Short mmCIF file of C-alpha atoms in Angstrom, two decimals:
data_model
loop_
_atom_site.label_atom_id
_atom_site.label_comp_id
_atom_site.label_asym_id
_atom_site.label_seq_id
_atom_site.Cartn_x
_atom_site.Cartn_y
_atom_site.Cartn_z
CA UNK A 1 11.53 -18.99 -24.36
CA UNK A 2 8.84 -17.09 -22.71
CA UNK A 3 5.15 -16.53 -24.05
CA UNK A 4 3.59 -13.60 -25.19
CA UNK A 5 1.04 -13.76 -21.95
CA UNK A 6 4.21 -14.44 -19.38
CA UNK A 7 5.96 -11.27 -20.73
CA UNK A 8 2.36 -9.25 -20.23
CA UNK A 9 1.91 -10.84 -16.88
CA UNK A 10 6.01 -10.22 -15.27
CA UNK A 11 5.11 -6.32 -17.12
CA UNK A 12 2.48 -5.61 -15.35
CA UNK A 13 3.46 -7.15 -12.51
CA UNK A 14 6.41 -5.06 -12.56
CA UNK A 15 4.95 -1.60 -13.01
CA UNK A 16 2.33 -2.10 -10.71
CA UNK A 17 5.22 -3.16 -8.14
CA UNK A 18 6.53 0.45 -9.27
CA UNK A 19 3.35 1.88 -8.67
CA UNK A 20 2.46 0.84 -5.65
CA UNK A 21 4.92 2.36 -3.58
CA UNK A 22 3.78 5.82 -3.96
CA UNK A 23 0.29 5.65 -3.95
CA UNK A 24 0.87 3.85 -0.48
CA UNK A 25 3.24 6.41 0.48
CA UNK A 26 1.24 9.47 -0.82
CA UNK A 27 -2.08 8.50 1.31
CA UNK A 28 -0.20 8.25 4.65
CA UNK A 29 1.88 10.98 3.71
CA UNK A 30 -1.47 13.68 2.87
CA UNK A 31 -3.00 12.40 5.84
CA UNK A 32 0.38 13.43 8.00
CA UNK A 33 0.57 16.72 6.49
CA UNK A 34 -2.76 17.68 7.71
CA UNK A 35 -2.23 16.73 10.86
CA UNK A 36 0.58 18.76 11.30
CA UNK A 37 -0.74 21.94 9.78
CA UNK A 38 -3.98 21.14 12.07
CA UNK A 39 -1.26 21.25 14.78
CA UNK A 40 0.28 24.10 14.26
CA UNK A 41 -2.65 26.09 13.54
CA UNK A 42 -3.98 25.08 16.59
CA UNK A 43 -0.97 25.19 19.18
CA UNK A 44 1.20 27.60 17.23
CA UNK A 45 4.26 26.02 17.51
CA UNK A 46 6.88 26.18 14.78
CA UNK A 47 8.28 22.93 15.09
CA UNK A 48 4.58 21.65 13.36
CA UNK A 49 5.39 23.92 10.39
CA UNK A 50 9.07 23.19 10.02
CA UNK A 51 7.94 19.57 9.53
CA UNK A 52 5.17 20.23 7.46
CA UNK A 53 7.29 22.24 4.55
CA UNK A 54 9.96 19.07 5.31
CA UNK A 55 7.50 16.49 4.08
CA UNK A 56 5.58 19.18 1.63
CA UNK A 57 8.32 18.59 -1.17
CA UNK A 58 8.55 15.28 -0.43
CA UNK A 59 4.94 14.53 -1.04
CA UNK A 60 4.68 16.56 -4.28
CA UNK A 61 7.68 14.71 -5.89
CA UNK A 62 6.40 11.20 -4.73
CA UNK A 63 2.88 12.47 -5.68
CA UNK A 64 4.29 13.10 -9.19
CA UNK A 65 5.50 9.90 -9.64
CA UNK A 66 2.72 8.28 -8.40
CA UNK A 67 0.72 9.54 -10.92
CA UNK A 68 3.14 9.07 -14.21
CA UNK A 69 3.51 5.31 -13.10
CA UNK A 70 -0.49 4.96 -12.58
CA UNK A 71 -0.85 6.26 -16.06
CA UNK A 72 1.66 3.85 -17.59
CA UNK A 73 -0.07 1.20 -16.16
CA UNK A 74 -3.98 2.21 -17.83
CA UNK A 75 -2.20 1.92 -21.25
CA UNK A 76 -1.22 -1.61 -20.56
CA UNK A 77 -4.42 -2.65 -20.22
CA UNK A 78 -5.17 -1.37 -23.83
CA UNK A 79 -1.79 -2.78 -25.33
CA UNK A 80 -1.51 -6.31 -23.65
CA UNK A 81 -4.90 -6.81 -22.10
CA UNK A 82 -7.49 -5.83 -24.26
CA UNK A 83 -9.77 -8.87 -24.44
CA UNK A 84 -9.92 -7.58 -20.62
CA UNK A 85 -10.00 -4.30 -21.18
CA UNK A 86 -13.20 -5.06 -23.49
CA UNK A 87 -15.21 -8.15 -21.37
CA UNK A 88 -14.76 -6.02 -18.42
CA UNK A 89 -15.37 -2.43 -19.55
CA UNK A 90 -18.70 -2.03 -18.77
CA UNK A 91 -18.22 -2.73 -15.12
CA UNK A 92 -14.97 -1.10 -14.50
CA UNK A 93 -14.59 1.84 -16.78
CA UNK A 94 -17.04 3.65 -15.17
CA UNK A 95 -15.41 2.79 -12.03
CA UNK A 96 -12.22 4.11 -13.16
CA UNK A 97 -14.23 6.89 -14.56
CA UNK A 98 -15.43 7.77 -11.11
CA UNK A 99 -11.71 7.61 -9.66
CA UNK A 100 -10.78 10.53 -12.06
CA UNK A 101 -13.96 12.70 -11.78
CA UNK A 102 -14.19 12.88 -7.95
CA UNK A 103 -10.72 11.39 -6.33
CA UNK A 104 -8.35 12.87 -8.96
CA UNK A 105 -9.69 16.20 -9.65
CA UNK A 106 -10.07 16.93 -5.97
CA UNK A 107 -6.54 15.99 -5.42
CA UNK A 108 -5.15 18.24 -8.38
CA UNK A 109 -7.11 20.82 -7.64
CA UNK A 110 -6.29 21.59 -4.25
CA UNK A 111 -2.60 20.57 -5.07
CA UNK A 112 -1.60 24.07 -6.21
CA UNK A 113 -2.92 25.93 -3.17
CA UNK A 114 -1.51 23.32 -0.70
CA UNK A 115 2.13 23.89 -2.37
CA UNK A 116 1.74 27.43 -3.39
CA UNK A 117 -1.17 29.14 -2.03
CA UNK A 118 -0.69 30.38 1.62
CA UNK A 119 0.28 33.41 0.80
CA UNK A 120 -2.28 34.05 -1.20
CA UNK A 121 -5.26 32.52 0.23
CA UNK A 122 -4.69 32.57 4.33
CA UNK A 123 -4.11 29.77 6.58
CA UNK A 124 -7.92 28.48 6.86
CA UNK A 125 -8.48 28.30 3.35
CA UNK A 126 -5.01 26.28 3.00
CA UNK A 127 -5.77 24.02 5.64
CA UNK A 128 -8.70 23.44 4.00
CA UNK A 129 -6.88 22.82 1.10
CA UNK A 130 -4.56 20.34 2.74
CA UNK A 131 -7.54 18.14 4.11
CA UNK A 132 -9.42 17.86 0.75
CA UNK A 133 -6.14 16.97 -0.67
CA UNK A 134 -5.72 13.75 2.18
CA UNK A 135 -9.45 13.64 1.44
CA UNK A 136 -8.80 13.06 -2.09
CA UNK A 137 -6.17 10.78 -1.63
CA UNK A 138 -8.09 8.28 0.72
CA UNK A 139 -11.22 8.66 -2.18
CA UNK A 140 -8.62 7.67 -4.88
CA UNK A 141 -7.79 4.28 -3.00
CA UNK A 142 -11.90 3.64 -2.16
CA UNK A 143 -12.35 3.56 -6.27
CA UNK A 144 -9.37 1.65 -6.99
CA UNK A 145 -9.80 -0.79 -4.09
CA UNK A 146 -13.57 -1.41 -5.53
CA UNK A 147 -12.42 -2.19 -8.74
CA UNK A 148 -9.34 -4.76 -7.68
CA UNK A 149 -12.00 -6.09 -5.27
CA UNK A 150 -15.13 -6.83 -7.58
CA UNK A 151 -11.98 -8.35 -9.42
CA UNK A 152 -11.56 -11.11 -7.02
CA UNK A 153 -15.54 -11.13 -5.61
CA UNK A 154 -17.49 -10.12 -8.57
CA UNK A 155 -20.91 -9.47 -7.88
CA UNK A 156 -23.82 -7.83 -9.65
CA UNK A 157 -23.04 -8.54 -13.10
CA UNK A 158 -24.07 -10.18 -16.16
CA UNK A 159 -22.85 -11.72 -19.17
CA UNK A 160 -24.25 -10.06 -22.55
CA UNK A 161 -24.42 -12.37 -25.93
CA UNK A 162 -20.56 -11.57 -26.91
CA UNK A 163 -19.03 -12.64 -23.23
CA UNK A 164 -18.99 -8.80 -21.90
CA UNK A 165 -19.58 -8.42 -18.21
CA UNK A 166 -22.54 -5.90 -17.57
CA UNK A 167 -23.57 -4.53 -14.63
CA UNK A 168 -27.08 -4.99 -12.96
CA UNK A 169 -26.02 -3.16 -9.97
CA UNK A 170 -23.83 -1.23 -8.68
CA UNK A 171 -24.27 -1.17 -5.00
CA UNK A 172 -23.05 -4.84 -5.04
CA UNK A 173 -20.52 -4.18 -7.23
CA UNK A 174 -18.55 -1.58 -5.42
CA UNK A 175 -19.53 -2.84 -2.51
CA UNK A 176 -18.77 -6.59 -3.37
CA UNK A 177 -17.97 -9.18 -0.69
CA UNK A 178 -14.25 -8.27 -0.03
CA UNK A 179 -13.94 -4.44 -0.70
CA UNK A 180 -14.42 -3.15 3.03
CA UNK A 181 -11.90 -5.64 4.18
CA UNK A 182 -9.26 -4.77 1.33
CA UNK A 183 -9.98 -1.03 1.63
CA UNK A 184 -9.12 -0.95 5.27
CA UNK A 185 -6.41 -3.50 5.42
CA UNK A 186 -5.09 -1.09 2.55
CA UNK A 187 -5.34 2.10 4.15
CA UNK A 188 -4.02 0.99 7.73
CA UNK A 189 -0.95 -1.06 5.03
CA UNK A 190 -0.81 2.88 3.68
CA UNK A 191 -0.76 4.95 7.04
CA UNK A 192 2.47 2.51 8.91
CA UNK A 193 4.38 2.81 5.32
CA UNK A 194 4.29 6.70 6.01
CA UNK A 195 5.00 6.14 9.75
CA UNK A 196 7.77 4.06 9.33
CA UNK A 197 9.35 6.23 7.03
CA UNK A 198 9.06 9.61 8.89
CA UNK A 199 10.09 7.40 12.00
CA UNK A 200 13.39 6.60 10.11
CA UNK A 201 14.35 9.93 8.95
CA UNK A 202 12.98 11.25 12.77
CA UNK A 203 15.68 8.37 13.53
CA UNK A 204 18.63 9.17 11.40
CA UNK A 205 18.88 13.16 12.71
CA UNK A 206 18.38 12.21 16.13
CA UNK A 207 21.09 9.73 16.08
CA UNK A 208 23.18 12.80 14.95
CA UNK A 209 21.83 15.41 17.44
CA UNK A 210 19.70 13.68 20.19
CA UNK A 211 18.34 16.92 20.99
CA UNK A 212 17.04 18.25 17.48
CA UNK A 213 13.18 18.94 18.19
CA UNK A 214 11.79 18.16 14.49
CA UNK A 215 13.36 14.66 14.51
CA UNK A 216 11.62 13.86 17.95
CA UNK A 217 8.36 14.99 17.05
CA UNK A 218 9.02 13.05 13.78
CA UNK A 219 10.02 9.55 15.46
CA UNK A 220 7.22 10.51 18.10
CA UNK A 221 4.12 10.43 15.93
CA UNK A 222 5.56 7.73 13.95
CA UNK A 223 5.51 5.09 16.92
CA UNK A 224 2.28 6.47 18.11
CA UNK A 225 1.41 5.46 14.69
CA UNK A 226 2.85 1.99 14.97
CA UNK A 227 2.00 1.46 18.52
CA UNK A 228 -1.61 2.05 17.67
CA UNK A 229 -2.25 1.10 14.19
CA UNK A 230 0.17 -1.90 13.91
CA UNK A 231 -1.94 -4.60 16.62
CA UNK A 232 -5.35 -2.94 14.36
CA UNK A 233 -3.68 -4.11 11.34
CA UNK A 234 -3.36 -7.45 12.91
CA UNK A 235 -6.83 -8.25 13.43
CA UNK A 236 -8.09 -6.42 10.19
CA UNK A 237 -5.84 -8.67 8.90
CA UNK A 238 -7.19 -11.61 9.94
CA UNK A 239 -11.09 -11.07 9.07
CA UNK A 240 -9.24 -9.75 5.63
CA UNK A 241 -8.04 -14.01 5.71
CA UNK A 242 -11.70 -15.23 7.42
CA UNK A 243 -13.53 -13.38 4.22
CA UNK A 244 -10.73 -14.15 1.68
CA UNK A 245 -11.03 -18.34 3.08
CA UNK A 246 -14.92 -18.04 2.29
CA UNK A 247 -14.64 -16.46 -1.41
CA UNK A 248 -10.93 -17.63 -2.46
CA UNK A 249 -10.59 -21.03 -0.61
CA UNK A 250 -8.10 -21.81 -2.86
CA UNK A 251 -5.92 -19.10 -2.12
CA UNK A 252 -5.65 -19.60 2.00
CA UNK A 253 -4.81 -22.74 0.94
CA UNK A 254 -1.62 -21.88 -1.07
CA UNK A 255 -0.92 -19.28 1.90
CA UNK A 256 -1.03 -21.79 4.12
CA UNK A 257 1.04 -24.23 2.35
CA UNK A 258 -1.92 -26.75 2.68
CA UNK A 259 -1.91 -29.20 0.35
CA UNK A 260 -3.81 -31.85 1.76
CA UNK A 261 -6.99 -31.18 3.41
CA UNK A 262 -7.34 -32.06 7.28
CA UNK A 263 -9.29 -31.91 10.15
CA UNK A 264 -6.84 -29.96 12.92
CA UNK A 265 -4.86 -28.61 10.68
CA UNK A 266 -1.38 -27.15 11.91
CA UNK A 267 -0.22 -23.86 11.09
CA UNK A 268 2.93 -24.20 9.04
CA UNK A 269 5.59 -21.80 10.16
CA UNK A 270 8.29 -22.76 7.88
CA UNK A 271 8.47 -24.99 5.02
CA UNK A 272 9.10 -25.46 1.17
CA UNK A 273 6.38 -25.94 -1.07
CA UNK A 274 6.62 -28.20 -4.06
CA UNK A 275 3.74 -27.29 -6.62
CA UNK A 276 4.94 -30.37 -8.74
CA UNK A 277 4.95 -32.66 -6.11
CA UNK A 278 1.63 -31.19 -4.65
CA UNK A 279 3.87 -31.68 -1.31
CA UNK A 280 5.45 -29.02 1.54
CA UNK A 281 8.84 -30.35 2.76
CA UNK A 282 11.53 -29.31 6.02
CA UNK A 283 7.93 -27.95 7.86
CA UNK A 284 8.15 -26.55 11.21
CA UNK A 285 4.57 -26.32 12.50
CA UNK A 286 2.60 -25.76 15.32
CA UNK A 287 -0.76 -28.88 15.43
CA UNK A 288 -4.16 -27.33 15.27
CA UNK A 289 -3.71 -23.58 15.10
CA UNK A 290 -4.07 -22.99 11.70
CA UNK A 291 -7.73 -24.69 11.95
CA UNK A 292 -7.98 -22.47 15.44
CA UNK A 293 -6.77 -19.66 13.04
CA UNK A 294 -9.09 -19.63 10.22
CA UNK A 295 -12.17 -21.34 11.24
CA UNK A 296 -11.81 -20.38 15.17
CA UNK A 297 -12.00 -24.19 15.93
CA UNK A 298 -8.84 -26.29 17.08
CA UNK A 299 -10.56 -29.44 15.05
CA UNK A 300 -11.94 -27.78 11.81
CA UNK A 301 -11.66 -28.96 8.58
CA UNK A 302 -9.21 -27.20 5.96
CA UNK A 303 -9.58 -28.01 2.43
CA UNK A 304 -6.06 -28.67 0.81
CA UNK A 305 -4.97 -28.00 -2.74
CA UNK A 306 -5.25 -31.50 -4.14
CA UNK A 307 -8.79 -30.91 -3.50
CA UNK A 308 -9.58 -28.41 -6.10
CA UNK A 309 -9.66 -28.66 -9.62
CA UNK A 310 -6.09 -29.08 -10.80
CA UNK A 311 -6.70 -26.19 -13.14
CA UNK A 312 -8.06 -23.90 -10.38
CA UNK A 313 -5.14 -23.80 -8.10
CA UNK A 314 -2.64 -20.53 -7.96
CA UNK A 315 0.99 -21.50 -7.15
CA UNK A 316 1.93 -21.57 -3.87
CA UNK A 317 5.44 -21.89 -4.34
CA UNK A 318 5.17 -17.86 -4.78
CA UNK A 319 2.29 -17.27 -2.01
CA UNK A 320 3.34 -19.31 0.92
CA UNK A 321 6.94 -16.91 0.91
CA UNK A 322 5.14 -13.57 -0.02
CA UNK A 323 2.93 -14.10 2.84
CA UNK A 324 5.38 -14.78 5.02
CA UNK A 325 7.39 -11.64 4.51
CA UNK A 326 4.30 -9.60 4.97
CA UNK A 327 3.38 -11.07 7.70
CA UNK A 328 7.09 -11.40 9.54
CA UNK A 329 7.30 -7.70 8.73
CA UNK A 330 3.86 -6.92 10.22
CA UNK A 331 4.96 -8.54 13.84
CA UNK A 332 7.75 -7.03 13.66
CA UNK A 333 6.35 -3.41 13.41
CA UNK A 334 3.67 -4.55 16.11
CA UNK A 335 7.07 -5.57 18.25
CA UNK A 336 9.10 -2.00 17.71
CA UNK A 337 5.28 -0.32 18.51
CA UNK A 338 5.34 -1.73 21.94
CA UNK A 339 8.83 -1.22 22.80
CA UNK A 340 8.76 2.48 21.89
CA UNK A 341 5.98 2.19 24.63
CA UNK A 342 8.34 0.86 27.10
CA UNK A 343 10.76 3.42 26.37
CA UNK A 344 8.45 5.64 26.89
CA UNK A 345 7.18 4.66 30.42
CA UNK A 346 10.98 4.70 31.14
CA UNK A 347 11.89 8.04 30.00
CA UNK A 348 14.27 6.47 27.29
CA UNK A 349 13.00 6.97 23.99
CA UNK A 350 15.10 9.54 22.85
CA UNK A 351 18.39 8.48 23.96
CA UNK A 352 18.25 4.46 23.43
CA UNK A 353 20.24 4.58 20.30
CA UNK A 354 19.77 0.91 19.57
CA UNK A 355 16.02 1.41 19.26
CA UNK A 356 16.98 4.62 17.18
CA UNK A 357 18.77 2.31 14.68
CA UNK A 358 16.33 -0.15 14.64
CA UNK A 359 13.95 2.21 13.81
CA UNK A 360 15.88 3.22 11.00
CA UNK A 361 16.46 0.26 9.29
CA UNK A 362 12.76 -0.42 9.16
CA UNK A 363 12.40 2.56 7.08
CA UNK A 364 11.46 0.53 4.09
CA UNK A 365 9.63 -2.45 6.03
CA UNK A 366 6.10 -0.93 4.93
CA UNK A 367 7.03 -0.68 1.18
CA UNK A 368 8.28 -4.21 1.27
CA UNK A 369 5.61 -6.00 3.00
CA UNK A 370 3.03 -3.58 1.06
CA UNK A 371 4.60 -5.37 -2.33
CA UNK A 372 4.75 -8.80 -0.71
CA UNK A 373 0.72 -8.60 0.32
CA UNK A 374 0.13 -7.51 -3.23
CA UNK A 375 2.05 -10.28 -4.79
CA UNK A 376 -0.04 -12.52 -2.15
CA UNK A 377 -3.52 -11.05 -3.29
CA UNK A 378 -3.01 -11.03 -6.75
CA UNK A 379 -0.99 -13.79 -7.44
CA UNK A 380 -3.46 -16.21 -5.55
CA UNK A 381 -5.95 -15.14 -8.06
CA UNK A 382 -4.34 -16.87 -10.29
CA UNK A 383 -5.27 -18.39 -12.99
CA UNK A 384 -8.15 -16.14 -13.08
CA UNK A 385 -8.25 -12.47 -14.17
CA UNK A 386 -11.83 -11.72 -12.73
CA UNK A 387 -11.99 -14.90 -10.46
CA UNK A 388 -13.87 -17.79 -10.75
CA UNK A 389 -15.40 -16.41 -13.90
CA UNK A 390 -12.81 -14.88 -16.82
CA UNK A 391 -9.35 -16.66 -16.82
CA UNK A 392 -6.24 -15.16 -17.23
CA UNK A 393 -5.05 -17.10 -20.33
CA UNK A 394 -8.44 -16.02 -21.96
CA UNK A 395 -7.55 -12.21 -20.87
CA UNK A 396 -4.53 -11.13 -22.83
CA UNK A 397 -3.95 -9.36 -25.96
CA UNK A 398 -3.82 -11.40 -29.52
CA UNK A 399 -0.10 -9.60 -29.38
CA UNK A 400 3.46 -11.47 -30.16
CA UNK A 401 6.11 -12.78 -27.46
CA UNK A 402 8.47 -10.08 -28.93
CA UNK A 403 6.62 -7.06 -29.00
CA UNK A 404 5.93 -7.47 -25.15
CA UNK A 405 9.24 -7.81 -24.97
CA UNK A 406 10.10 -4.78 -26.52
CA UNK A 407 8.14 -2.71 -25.08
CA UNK A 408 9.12 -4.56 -21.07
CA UNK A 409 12.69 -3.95 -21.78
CA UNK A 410 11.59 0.04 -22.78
CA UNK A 411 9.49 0.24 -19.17
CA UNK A 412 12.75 -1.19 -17.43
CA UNK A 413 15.27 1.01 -18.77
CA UNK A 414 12.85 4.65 -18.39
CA UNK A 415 11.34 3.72 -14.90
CA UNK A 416 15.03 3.10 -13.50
CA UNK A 417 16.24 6.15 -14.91
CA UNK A 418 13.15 8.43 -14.60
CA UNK A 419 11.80 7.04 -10.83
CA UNK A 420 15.59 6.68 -10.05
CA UNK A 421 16.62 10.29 -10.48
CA UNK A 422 12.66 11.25 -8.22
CA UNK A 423 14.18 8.86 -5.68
CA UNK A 424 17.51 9.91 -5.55
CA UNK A 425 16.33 13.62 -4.56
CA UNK A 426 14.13 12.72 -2.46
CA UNK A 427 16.80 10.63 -0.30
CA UNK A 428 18.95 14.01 -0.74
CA UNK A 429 15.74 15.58 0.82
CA UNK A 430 15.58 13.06 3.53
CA UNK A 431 19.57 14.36 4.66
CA UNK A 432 18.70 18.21 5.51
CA UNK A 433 17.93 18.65 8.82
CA UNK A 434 14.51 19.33 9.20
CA UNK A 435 15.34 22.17 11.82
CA UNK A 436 17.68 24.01 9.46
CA UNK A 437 14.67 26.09 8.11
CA UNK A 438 13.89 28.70 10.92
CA UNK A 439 12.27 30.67 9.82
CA UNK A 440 9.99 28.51 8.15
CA UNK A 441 6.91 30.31 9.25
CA UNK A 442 7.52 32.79 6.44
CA UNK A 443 7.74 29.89 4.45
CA UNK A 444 4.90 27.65 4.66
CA UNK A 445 3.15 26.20 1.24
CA UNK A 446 5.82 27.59 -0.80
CA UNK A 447 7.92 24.44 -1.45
CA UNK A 448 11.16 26.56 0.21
CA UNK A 449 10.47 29.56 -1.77
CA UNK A 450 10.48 32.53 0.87
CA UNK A 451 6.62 34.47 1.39
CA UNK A 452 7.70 37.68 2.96
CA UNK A 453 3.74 38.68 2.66
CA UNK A 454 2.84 35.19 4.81
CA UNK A 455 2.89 36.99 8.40
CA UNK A 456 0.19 39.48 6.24
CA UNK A 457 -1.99 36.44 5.30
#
């Protein structure tokens, strides 16, 4: 049977799996929609605002559920985590605190005008509203990267007499060794989750009418997007591994599938870990270029697992694959970014159908590799809550195997009826044709509801 801390852990593991999704979608997504009413405003063509009011009611459902799921998840930490919840309050509630008071508040209230208000306040003042809303979406992730940061570099803290973590100071805790690289591998993570899913949809109509405008535009900015951002990624990546191999040895390790340590070490393409064994069997590698890799020297040393303390060491049987799929998934978005190039410079991209369905099917790559690079970071924390310093084991709730239970089989049942029904109009959304709305200049910030008075504004 499973233990009472198990339960908590696969819980929260699963809502913030839920979670995820939408916050990553929701940044990208803000971002895109002032760019597009920054567009129009500024070469007045309707195709700009058709695809703004397409995305609008996407945004403000996912937006919805992005917040109902990030709620769910704050009671958690007061239900299965509260030895947590109560060593680390002092350095993280205020954090949170500062999430809600300038991120969240900005983002709610410019919400309303952005969906509603254009009518009534004028296109300036609603573009306005529009940016402080991406604005407050890109604020939201810089407070909740700090805190899941300081989690796995803390810095500026003490310990009081009862084991509480205070802070001493809080430019080196929000600014702790690995935030800048986690906020911008993050946000770039964010930005090609969005692309890839406006390139899909941009994808699906024009493989139905090669010559509808929106869906060009759509699958346009998107590969722009992945052209660009994608090869960034890769190399924010990789300082994000440089920094993470300094502070969280350990963890590269288990990436890596290293068990033993070695001078020249290979980089291990393929294999099967065996935590029990302390062993990685069927490898194909390639000598030396994992050293070359992550020390920038063919012949550098790489501490293996077996080095460690045996009670230090996260399981790699779960890293080594989750990094893999994030990383497959980020070549192959750098791979479909470059060949939209050469379509381009050929004067194919919107009639090579292959690369249309291609482009399609790697709708979901971003939320998928997003979820594997979070199972990567926070599993190869383990077994450490705040690492190095407050264990896991010594985290959870004095709470009983069944109760979790309970209340994991509750969080199942709702989120997969409740986020199912979000998603499944949202997919319905995804199926109109984003040009069938022309006369969507009367229509803009109204969520489809017709503003005869916009022309007025």
């Amino acid at each position: 049977m499973f233990e009472a801390i198990d339960l908590a852990r696969f819980q929260f593991a699963f809502v913030v799996s839920f979670h995820i999704i939408f916050p990553a979608f929701t940044i990208g997504l803000a971002s895109y929609l002032a760019v597009l009413e920054g567009l129009w405003l500024w070469k007045k063509e309707d195709r700009y605002l058709n695809i703004f009011n397409y995305w609008l009611k996407i945004f403000a459902i996912a937006f919805g559920m992005g917040v109902v799921s990030g709620i769910v998840m704050s009671y958690q930490f007061g239900t299965n985590w509260s030895v947590f919840s109560d060593k680390t309050g002092p350095v993280l509630g205020p954090l949170m605190g500062y999430e809600v008071l300038s991120a969240f508040f900005l983002e709610a209230g410019f919400l309303g005008i952005m969906l509603f208000g254009m009518n009534k306040v004028g296109k300036q003042l609603h573009f306005f509203a529009t940016l402080m809303v991406a604005f407050g979406t890109f604020f939201s992730a810089f407070w909740i990267l700090s805190v899941n940061s300081w989690m796995h570099t803390p810095a500026g803290f003490s310990i009081n007499e009862v084991g509480q973590f205070v802070p001493e100071d809080w430019i080196q805790i929000i600014f702790n060794p690995s935030f800048p690289y986690r906020l911008v591998h993050m946000l770039m993570a964010a930005y090609l989750t969005t692309a890839f899913v406006v390139g899909a949809v941009g994808a699906w109509h024009l493989l139905k009418n090669n010559k509808n405008l929106c869906a060009r535009t759509m699958l346009s900015m998107a590969m722009w997007m992945a052209a660009i951002v994608a090869p960034l990624q890769l190399v924010a990546g990789d300082m994000h591994g440089l920094n993470t191999l300094e502070y969280q040895p350990a963890k590269i390790a288990a990436m890596e599938g290293h068990y033993e340590t070695k001078k020249g070490a290979p980089l291990i393409l393929f294999g099967i870990p065996d935590d029990d064994a302390m062993e990685i069997n069927s490898i194909v590698e390639i000598p030396k270029l994992g050293s070359m890799i992550l020390k920038h020297d063919f012949d550098a040393e790489i501490k293996g697992l077996r080095d460690f303390p045996a009670d230090e060491i996260p399981p790699a049987e779960i890293i080594f694959w989750s990094f893999r799929i994030m990383v497959g998934i980020g070549m192959a978005m750098i791979a479909l970014g470059l060949w939209s190039l050469f379509l381009r410079f050929k004067n194919l991209f919107y009639s090579t159908r292959l690369f249309h369905q291609i482009c399609l099917l790697m709708g979901p790559a971003g939320f998928i590799a997003v979820i594997a690079g979070w199972v990567t970071t926070e599993v190869g924390r383990q077994p450490f809550t705040v690492y190095g310093v407050l264990r896991t084991v010594d985290s959870v709730s004095p709470i009983d195997a069944p109760a979790v239970a309970t209340s994991l089989l509750v969080f199942i049942v709702i989120y997969f009826l409740v986020f199912g029904a979000g998603t499944y109009y949202i997919f319905k959304q995804f199926s109109i044709n984003p040009e069938q709305d022309k006369d969507a200049t009367k229509k803009v910030g109204s969520l489809g509801v017709s503003l005869k008075l916009f022309d007025k504004a």
